[in-house]
């Protein structure tokens, strides 16, 4: 069964705070993990990808992967109002050639 | 500029009137896919294609057809649209990954379809 789970939110944080977005997935053998950002009515755009356990940092964004616990998270430091969007977690579940998306977490950053 | 182009971007049609949403990518990607996105349901895959002349059903293929005669094009066909196909549709293509397990998806701008 293909499952990628995210809390739908909204997650509300004040400007300058750290936003933490979480995602769990059903298959321990999954190898590829992606975070997409989607503004309302727009197409998803890739923010981060991660393949190995641990942390991966890119500017204000950090992706964290724990394959044993089957979760992947996205931290956004110094959150800005422009970060307000829906964040989609996508996983390449083992046995499938396609990406499975979570339903997304809406993030609201207040000035 | 590398991109995935969908047309039309907006369409209002009536039940039963056949329509085609075109998708074209200029990145020479082998993999292409169609998704629909509905409130509360997230992105759901309709069909995907691993290469020319190879197509497979996704999670919600009913009521849709696709073809992949050329590498760059992957049209989505609604033979007899119904109101439950009112949705936001995205075409995407995937990069090879350059040694990684899976490359990332690049999305088109979306096509908002309303079926009355």
XYZ file of C-alpha atoms in Angstrom:
227
model
C 0.000 0.000 0.000
C 1.374 3.340 -1.037
C 1.192 5.920 1.711
C 2.876 9.229 2.276
C 1.373 11.101 5.196
C 1.578 14.754 6.116
C -0.278 16.901 8.605
C -2.535 19.150 6.535
C -2.055 22.135 8.842
C -2.161 25.006 8.635
C 1.090 25.395 10.498
C 1.350 28.982 11.674
C 4.689 30.499 12.659
C 5.800 34.095 13.188
C 8.315 35.698 10.871
C 11.863 34.757 11.807
C 10.920 31.497 13.512
C 11.805 27.962 12.475
C 9.084 26.046 10.659
C 9.195 22.263 10.956
C 7.293 20.158 8.444
C 7.045 16.401 8.792
C 6.280 13.477 6.524
C 6.022 9.744 7.131
C 5.978 7.029 4.520
C 4.853 3.443 4.414
C 7.758 1.595 2.817
C 11.057 1.066 4.587
C 12.787 0.350 1.266
C 12.095 3.798 -0.192
C 15.203 5.550 -1.479
C 14.360 8.997 -2.830
C 12.672 11.820 -0.981
C 11.659 15.233 -2.242
C 10.136 18.412 -0.852
C 8.131 20.632 -3.173
C 6.670 24.058 -2.463
C 3.383 25.022 -4.067
C 1.824 28.462 -3.998
C -1.931 28.604 -4.397
C -2.945 27.928 -8.004
C 0.649 27.422 -9.109
C 2.666 24.356 -9.975
C 4.861 22.562 -7.438
C 8.534 23.552 -7.468
C 11.351 21.464 -6.060
C 13.017 22.757 -2.906
C 15.107 19.867 -1.680
C 15.874 16.237 -2.340
C 17.569 13.791 -0.013
C 18.658 10.190 -0.416
C 20.840 9.415 2.587
C 20.083 9.328 6.300
C 20.908 12.513 8.126
C 20.642 16.189 7.345
C 21.043 18.085 4.114
C 21.212 21.862 4.196
C 20.584 24.376 1.420
C 20.410 27.979 2.516
C 17.547 28.390 4.985
C 16.248 24.903 4.256
C 17.312 21.645 5.921
C 15.939 18.254 4.978
C 16.249 15.469 7.537
C 15.846 11.788 6.725
C 15.483 8.881 9.117
C 14.907 5.694 7.161
C 14.671 3.469 10.240
C 11.761 5.533 11.544
C 10.422 6.181 8.046
C 10.132 9.910 8.287
C 11.511 12.866 6.449
C 11.255 16.452 7.606
C 11.877 19.938 6.280
C 13.098 22.768 8.487
C 12.830 26.350 7.327
C 14.954 28.753 9.342
C 14.239 32.471 9.578
C 10.792 31.943 8.068
C 9.529 34.733 5.823
C 5.978 35.623 4.789
C 6.994 34.609 1.249
C 7.463 31.062 2.578
C 3.702 30.844 3.099
C 2.670 28.017 0.789
C 1.756 24.344 0.780
C 4.693 21.983 1.136
C 4.448 18.606 -0.543
C 6.462 15.601 0.480
C 7.121 13.113 -2.336
C 8.633 9.665 -1.991
C 9.815 7.136 -4.523
C 8.368 4.094 -2.747
C 10.240 0.892 -3.492
C 8.611 -1.240 -6.144
C 7.123 1.798 -7.829
C 8.675 3.777 -10.661
C 6.693 6.880 -9.838
C 6.664 9.441 -7.040
C 3.924 9.266 -4.422
C 2.910 12.613 -2.981
C 1.553 13.454 0.420
C -1.451 15.765 0.547
C 0.695 18.644 1.684
C 1.065 20.867 4.736
C -0.010 24.487 4.506
C 2.463 26.868 6.122
C 1.451 30.373 7.154
C 4.168 32.824 8.179
C 2.825 35.939 9.833
C 4.743 39.260 9.713
C 14.732 27.685 -21.253
C 14.001 24.214 -19.885
C 10.280 23.842 -19.425
C 7.127 21.769 -19.518
C 4.367 23.479 -21.488
C 0.690 22.684 -21.128
C -2.230 23.937 -23.173
C -4.834 25.119 -22.632
C -4.216 26.717 -19.245
C -7.905 27.267 -18.640
C -10.863 25.511 -20.214
C -14.582 25.409 -19.572
C -16.411 22.694 -21.463
C -19.611 20.686 -21.293
C -20.269 17.076 -20.428
C -19.424 14.677 -23.231
C -17.436 17.037 -25.442
C -14.084 15.419 -26.157
C -11.035 17.447 -25.281
C -7.273 17.122 -25.326
C -4.780 18.805 -23.031
C -1.373 18.966 -24.647
C 1.936 18.657 -22.834
C 5.375 19.201 -24.288
C 8.828 19.193 -22.678
C 12.113 20.387 -24.148
C 14.490 18.614 -21.756
C 14.691 15.281 -23.594
C 13.229 13.491 -20.578
C 12.104 9.923 -21.062
C 9.607 9.909 -18.187
C 6.424 11.973 -18.317
C 3.315 11.941 -16.168
C -0.104 13.488 -15.650
C -1.551 14.424 -12.266
C -4.789 15.919 -11.125
C -5.059 17.980 -7.968
C -8.233 18.416 -5.990
C -8.798 20.120 -2.613
C -8.216 17.707 0.230
C -7.049 14.929 -2.090
C -3.633 16.189 -3.065
C -1.815 15.266 -6.251
C -3.015 12.027 -7.780
C -1.347 10.390 -10.729
C -3.493 9.660 -13.766
C -1.079 8.082 -16.254
C 2.636 7.983 -16.752
C 5.028 7.054 -19.524
C 8.506 5.640 -19.080
C 9.388 6.229 -22.732
C 7.971 6.515 -26.246
C 5.100 4.073 -26.841
C 5.177 2.959 -23.173
C 2.323 4.157 -20.976
C 0.925 2.895 -17.673
C -2.030 3.656 -15.468
C -1.551 5.681 -12.330
C -3.899 5.813 -9.381
C -6.909 7.450 -11.082
C -6.899 6.538 -14.807
C -10.661 6.102 -15.314
C -12.064 8.445 -17.928
C -8.674 9.411 -19.365
C -6.474 8.315 -22.232
C -2.908 9.182 -23.124
C -0.495 8.567 -25.946
C 3.273 8.885 -26.297
C 4.188 8.891 -29.947
C 7.081 11.291 -29.534
C 9.486 11.776 -26.660
C 8.627 15.416 -26.106
C 4.799 15.169 -26.187
C 2.351 13.469 -23.830
C -1.246 14.573 -24.450
C -4.085 13.822 -22.043
C -7.381 12.949 -23.695
C -10.810 13.124 -22.103
C -13.069 11.239 -24.506
C -16.318 12.093 -22.719
C -15.674 14.549 -19.901
C -17.898 14.518 -16.842
C -18.270 17.069 -14.022
C -16.193 14.898 -11.656
C -13.219 15.546 -13.941
C -13.305 19.227 -13.036
C -9.853 19.699 -11.585
C -6.422 21.261 -11.863
C -4.211 19.134 -14.081
C -0.434 19.037 -14.103
C 1.911 17.462 -16.585
C 5.404 16.634 -15.392
C 8.615 15.201 -16.754
C 11.455 13.670 -14.776
C 15.153 14.125 -15.119
C 17.337 10.981 -15.306
C 18.814 11.650 -11.900
C 22.507 11.724 -12.863
C 23.521 8.788 -10.683
C 20.884 9.351 -8.030
C 18.117 6.785 -7.430
C 15.438 9.023 -8.910
C 15.517 12.371 -10.573
C 13.201 15.207 -9.690
C 9.924 16.023 -11.401
C 9.514 19.235 -13.366
C 5.934 20.441 -13.578
C 4.044 22.386 -16.177
C 2.069 25.446 -15.115
C -1.182 23.533 -14.835
C -4.462 23.391 -16.732
C -7.633 24.310 -14.892
C -10.515 22.375 -16.386
C -14.183 22.914 -15.614
C -16.769 20.474 -16.964
C -20.359 21.718 -16.782
